[in-house]
Short mmCIF file of C-alpha atoms and ligand atoms in Angstrom, two decimals:
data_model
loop_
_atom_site.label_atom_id
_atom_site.label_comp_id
_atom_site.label_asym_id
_atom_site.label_seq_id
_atom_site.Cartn_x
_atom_site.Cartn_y
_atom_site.Cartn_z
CA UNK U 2 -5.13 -21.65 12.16
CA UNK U 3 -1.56 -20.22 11.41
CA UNK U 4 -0.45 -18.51 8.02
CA UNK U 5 3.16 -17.23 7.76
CA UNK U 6 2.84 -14.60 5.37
CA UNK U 7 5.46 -13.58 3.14
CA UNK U 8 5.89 -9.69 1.21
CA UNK U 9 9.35 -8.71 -0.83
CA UNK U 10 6.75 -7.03 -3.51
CA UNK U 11 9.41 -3.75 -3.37
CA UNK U 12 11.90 -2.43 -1.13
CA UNK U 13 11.00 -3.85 2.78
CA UNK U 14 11.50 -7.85 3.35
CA UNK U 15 8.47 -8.50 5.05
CA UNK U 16 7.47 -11.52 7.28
CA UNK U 17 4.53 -12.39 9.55
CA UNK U 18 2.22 -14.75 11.66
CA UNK U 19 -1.05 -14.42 11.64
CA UNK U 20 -3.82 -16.61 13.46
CA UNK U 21 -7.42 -16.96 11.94
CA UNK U 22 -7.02 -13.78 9.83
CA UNK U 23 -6.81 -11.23 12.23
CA UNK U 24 -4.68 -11.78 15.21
CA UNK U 25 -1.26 -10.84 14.53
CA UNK U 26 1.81 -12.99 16.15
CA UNK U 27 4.63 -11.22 14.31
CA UNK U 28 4.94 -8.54 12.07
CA UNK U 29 8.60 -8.09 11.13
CA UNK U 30 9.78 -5.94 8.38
CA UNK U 31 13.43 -5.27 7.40
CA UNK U 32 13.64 -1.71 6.04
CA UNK U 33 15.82 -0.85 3.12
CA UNK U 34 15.70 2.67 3.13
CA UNK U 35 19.00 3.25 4.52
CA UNK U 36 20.54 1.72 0.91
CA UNK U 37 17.91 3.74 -1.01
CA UNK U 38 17.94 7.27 0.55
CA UNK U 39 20.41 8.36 -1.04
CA UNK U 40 19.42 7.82 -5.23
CA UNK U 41 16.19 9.48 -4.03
CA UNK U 42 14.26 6.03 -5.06
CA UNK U 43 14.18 2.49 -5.14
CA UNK U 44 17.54 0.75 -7.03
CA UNK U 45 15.78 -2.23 -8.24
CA UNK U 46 18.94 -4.43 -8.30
CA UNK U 47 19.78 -3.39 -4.65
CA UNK U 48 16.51 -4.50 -3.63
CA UNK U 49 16.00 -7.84 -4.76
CA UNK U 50 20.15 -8.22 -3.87
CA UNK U 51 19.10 -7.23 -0.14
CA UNK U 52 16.05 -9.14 -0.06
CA UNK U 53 18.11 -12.29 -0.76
CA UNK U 54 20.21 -11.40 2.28
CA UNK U 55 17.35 -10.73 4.71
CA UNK U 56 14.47 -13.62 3.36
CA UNK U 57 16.16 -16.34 5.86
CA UNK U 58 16.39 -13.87 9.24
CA UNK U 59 13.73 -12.21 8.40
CA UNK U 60 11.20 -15.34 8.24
CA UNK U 61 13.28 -16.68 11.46
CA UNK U 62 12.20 -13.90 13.03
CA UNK U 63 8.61 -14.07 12.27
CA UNK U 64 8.36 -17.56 13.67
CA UNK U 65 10.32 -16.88 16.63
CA UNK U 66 8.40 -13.97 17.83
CA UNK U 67 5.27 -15.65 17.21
CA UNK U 68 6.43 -19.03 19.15
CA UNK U 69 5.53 -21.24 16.19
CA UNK U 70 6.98 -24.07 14.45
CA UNK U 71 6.79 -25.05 10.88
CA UNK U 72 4.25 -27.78 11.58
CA UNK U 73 2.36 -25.57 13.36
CA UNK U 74 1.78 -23.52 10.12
CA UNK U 75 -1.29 -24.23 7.77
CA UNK U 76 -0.71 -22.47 4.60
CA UNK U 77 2.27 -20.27 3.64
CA UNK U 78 1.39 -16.66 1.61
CA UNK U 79 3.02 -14.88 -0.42
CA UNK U 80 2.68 -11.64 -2.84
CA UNK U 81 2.63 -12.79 -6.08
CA UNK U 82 2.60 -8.93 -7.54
CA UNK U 83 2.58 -6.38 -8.66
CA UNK U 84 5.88 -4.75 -7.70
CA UNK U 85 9.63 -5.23 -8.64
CA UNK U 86 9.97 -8.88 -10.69
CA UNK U 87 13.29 -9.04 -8.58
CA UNK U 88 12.05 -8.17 -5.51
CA UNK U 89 8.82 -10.87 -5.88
CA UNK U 90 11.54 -13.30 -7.31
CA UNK U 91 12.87 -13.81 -4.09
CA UNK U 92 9.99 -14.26 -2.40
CA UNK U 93 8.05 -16.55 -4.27
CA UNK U 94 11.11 -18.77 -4.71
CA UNK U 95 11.51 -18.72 -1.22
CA UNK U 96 7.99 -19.70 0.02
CA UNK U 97 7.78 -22.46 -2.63
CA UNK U 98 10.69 -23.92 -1.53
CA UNK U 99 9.33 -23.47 2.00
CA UNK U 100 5.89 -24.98 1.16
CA UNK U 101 7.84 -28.14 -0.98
CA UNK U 102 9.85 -28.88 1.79
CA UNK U 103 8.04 -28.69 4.41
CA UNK U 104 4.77 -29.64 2.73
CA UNK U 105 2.83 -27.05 3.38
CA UNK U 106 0.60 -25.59 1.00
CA UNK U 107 1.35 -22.12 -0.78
CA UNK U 108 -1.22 -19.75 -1.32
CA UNK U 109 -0.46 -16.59 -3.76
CA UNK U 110 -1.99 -13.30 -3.05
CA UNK U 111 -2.04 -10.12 -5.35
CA UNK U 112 -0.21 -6.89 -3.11
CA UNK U 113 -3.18 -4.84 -3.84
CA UNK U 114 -5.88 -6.96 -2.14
CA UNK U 115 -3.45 -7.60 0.70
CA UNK U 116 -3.67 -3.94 1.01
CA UNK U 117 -7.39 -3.92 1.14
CA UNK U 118 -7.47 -6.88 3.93
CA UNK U 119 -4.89 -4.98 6.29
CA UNK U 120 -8.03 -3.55 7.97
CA UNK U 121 -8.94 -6.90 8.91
CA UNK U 122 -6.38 -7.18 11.30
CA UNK U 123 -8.00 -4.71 13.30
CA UNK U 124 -11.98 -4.83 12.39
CA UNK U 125 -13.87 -5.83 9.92
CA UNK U 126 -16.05 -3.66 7.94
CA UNK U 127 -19.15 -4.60 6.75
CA UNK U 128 -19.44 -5.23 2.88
CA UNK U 129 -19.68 -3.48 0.32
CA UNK U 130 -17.27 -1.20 1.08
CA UNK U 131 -15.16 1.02 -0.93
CA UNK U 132 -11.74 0.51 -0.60
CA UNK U 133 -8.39 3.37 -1.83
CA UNK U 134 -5.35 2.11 -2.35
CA UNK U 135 -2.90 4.72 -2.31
CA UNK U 136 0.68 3.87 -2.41
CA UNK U 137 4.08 4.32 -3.99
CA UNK U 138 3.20 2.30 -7.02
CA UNK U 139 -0.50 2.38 -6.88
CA UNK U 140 -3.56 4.86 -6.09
CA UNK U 141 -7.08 3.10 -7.06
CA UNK U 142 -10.26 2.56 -5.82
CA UNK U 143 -12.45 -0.52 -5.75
CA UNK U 144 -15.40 -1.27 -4.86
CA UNK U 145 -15.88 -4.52 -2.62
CA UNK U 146 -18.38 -6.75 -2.28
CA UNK U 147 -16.79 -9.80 -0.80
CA UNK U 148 -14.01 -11.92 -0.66
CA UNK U 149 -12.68 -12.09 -4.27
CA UNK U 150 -15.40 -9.12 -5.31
CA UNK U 151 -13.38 -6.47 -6.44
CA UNK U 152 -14.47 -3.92 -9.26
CA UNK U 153 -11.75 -1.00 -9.55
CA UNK U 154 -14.08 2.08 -10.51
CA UNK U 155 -10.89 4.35 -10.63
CA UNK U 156 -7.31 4.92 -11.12
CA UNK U 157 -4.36 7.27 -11.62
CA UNK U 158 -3.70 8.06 -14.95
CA UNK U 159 0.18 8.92 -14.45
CA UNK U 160 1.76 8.58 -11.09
CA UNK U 161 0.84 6.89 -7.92
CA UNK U 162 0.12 9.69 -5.25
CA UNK U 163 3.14 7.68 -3.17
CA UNK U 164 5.27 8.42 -6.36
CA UNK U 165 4.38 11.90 -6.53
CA UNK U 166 5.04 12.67 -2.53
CA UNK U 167 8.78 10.91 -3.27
CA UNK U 168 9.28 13.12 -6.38
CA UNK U 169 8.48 16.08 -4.66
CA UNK U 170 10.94 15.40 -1.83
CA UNK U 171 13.80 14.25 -4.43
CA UNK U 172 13.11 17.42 -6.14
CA UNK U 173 13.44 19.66 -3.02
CA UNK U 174 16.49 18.14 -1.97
CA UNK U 175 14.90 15.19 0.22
CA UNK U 176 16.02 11.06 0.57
CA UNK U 177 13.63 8.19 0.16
CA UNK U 178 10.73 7.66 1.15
CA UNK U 179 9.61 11.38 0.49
CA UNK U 180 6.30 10.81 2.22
CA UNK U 181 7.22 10.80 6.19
CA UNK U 182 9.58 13.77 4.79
CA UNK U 183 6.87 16.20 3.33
CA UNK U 184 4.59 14.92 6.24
CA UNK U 185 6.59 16.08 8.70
CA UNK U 186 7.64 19.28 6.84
CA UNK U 187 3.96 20.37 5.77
CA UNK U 188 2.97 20.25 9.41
CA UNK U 189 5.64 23.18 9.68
CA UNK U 190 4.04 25.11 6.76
CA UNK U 191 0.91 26.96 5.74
CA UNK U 192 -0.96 24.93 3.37
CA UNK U 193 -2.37 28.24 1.80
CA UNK U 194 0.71 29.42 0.59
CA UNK U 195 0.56 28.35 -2.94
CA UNK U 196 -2.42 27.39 -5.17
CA UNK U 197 -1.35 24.50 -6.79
CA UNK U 198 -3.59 22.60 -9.59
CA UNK U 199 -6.15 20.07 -8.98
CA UNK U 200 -7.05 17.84 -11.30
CA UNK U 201 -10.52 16.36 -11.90
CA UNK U 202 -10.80 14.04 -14.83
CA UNK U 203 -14.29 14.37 -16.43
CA UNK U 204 -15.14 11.58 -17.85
CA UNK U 205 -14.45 9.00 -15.13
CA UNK U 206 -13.62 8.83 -11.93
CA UNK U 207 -9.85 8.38 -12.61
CA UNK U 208 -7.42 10.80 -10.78
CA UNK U 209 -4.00 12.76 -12.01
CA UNK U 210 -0.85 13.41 -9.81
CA UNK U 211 1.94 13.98 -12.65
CA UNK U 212 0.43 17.77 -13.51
CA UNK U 213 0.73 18.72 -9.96
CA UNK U 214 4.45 17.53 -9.49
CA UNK U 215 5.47 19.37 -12.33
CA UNK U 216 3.38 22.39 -11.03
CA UNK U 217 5.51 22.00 -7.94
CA UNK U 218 9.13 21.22 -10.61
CA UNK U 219 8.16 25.10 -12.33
CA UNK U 220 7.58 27.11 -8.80
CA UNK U 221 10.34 25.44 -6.83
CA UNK U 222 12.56 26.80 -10.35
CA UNK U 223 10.96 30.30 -10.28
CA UNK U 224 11.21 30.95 -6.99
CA UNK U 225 13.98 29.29 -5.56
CA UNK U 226 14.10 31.34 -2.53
CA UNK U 227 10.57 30.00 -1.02
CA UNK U 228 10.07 28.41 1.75
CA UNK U 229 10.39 24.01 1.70
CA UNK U 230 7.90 23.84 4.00
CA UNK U 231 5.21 25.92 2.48
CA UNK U 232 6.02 24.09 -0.62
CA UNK U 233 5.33 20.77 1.50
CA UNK U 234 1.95 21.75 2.67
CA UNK U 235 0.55 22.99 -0.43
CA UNK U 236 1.63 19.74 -2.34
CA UNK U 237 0.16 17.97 0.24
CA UNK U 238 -2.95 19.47 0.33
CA UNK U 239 -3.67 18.99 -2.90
CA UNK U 240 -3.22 15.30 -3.37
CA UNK U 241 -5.40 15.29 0.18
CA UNK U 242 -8.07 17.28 -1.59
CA UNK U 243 -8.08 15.18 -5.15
CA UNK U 244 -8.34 12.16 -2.69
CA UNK U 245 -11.34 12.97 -0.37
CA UNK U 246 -13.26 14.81 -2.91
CA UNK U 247 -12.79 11.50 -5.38
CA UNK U 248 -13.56 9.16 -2.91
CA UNK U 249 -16.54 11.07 -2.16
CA UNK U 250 -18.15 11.13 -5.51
CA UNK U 251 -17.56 7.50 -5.99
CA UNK U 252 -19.51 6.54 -2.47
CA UNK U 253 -22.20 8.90 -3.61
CA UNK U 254 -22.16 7.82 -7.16
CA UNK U 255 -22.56 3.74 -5.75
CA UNK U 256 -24.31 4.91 -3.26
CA UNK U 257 -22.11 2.86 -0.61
CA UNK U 258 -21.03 4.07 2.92
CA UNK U 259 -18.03 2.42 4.14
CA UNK U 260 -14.81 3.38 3.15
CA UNK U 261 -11.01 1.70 3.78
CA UNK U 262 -8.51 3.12 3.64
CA UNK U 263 -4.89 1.82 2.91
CA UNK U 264 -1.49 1.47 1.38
CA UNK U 265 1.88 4.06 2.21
CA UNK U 266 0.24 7.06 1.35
CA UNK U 267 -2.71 6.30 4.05
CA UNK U 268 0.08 6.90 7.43
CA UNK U 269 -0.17 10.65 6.22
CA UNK U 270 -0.94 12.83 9.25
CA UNK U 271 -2.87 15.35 7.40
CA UNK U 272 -5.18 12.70 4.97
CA UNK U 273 -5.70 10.75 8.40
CA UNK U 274 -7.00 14.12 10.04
CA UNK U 275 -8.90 15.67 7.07
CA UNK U 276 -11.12 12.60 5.99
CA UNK U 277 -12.35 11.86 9.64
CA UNK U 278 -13.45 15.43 9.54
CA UNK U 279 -15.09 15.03 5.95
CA UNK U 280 -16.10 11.93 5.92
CA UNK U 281 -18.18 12.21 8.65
CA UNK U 282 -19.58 15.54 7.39
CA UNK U 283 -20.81 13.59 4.14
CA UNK U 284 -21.99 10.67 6.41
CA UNK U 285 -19.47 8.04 5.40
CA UNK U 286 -17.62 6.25 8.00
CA UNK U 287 -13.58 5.70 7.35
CA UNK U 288 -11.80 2.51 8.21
CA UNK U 289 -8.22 3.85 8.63
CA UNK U 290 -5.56 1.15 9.51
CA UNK U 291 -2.99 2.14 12.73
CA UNK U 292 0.02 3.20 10.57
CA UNK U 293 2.51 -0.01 10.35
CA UNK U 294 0.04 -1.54 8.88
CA UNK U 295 -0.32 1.00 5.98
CA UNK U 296 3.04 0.44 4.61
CA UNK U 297 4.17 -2.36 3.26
CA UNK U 298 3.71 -5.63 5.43
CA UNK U 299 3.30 -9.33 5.58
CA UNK U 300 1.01 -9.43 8.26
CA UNK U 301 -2.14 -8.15 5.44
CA UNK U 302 -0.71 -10.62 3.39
CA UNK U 303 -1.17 -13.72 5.70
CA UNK U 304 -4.30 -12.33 6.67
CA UNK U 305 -5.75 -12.46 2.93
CA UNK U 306 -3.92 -15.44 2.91
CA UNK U 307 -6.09 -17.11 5.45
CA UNK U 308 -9.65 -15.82 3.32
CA UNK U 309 -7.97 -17.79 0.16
CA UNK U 310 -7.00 -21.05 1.83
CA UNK U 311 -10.22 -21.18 3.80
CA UNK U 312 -11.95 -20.72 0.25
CA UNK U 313 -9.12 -23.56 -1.17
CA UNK U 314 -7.86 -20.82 -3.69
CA UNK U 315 -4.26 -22.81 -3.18
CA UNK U 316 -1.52 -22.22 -5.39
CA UNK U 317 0.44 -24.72 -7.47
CA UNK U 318 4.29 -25.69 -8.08
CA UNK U 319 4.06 -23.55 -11.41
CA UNK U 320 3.40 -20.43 -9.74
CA UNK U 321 5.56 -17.04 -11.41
CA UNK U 322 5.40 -13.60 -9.91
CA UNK U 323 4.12 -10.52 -12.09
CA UNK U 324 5.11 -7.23 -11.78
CA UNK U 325 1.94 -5.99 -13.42
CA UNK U 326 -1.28 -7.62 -11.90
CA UNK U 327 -4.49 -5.61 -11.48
CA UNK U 328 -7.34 -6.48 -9.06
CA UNK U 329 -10.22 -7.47 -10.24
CA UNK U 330 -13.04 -10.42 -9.90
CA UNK U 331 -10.69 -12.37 -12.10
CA UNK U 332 -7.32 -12.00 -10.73
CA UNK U 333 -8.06 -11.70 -6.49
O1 KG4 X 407 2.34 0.75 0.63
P1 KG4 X 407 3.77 1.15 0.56
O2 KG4 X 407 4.65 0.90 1.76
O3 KG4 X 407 4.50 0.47 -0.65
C1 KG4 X 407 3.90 0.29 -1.90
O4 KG4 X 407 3.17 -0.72 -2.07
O5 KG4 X 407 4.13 1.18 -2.77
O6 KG4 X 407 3.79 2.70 0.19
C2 KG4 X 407 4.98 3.41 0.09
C3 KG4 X 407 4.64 4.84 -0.27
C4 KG4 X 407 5.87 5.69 -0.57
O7 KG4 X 407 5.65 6.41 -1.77
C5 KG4 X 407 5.94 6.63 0.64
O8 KG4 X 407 6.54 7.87 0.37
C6 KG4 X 407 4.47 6.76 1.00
O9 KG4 X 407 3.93 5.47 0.79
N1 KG4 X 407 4.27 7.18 2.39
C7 KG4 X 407 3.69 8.34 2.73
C8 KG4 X 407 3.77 8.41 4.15
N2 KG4 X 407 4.37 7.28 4.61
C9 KG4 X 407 4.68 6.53 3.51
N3 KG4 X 407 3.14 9.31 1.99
C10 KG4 X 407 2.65 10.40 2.64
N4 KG4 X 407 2.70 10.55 3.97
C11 KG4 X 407 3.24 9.59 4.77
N5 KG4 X 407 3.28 9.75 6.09
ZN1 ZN X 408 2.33 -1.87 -0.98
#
């Protein structure tokens, strides 16, 4: 069973086949960073303008590479949010149009559990599991019990961690997206170098990037002379520590031992390294996903895509994007 899945949620048109919910055909996605580098973040207007451009060639391409037809598609997916209302615009538009036309039926799927399901491309991990989403817009962790069984035990409280890499880059002179950037700067740097805060939230398990950022805002203005990359690597290490150690008490705290991993922030070399090594020290196993498949892509959502139509969660004509969508048992 074919589902072309469809992903304009922010700033990458995103297109993909996907067979049975795990064996990828295509996986094309049209980059805009070129047109955003430069503000040092995502123009919103720019992106749904470019999206509109590349929605036609981009699904063309999908199909192409993956030697199918429309009739040989069973159910067309798309993100329905949360992300940019002009950027989802497009997309939904597009596959209903699509799935009118062509009569095939449309199935809507929230960004976040598309996130969760990119794993499934590659294995599947046994449920429950507990799943961290950690990307530009979002950094949460759920617990999962099943398809459609999502409780979200955790949150930011202020920025995304994804948000917090790009602000760091912007504010030491770096384009969009900041996280490859400081990746591949930290790796030059000693992560020692500077003490910045951590913070722990008491009273839940929620998590805090914005303190840190401006931590790194007040030393990068005192001493203007240090070096980027140590600056890189102790930012990084940070959010890396406030994300293993919180992921940690939560899988203690429910008492659950698999853990996926996914979203932007999860292609970071140094997270990728550091939770293998203390994950298996507290017994947990990881489920990381290879790195395209972190960032944004249409190949996670056709392959949630696939769980909903198989479970006849199918969409109707009256379907409207939403920038602001949680996950929950509710809403999957
Ligand atoms: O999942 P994603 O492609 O889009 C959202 O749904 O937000 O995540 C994009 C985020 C950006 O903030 C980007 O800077 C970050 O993921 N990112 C990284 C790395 N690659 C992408 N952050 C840290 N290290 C990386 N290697
Ligand atoms: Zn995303």
């Amino acid at each position: 069973m074919l589902i072309l899945g469809i992903d304009t949620s922010c700033d990458d048109t995103a297109a993909a086949v996907v067979e049975d919910g795990k064996n990828m055909l295509s996986n094309i996605v049209s980059s805009q960073n070129e047109i955003h580098s430069k503000y040092g973040g995502i123009v919103p207007e720019l992106a749904s303008r470019r999206h509109i451009e590349m929605i036609i060639p981009v699904v063309h391409e999908a199909m192409r590479k993956a030697g199918a037809g429309f009739n040989d598609i069973s159910a067309i997916a798309v993100s329905r949010g949360p992300g940019l209302i002009g950027s989802l615009l497009v997309g939904v538009c597009f596959a209903k149009a699509l799935s009118f036309t062509r009569n095939i039926p449309l199935v809507a799927i929230n960004h976040l559990e598309g996130h969760i399901y990119s794993i499934f491309l590659e294995v599947k991990p046994k449920y429950p599991f507990l799943a961290l989403v950690v990307s530009g817009g979002h950094t949460s962790f759920y617990r999962v019990d099943g398809f459609g069984l999502y409780s979200e035990l955790g949150r930011t409280r202020d920025d995304a961690a994804g948000e917090a890499f790009d602000k760091v880059a912007k504010l030491l002179g770096f384009g969009y997206p900041g996280g490859p950037i400081i990746d591949a700067l930290a790796a030059k740097g000693n992560a020692g170098a500077i003490a910045f805060p951590r913070t722990f939230l008491k009273e839940s398990f929620d998590v805090s990037f914005s303190g840190l950022k401006t931590a790194v805002l007040n030393y990068t203005k005192k001493y203007p002379e240090s070096k980027k990359e140590d600056i890189a690597a102790s930012f990084q290490s940070a959010v890396i520590e406030i994300l293993i150690k919180r992921t940690i008490d939560i899988a203690r705290s429910i008492n659950v031992k698999n853990i996926v991993l996914s979203g932007g922030v999860a292609a970071n070399s140094a997270l990728r390294k550091q939770i293998k090594e203390k994950f298996l020290e507290a017994g947990l196993e990881v489920y990381l996903p290879s790195l395209d498949l972190c960032t944004d892509n249409a190949a996670m959502i056709a392959a949630t895509g696939y769980y909903h139509f198989i479970n006849n969660k199918i969409a109707d004509y009256t379907l409207n994007p939403k920038a602001y969508l949680t996950l929950g048992a509710a809403d999957g």
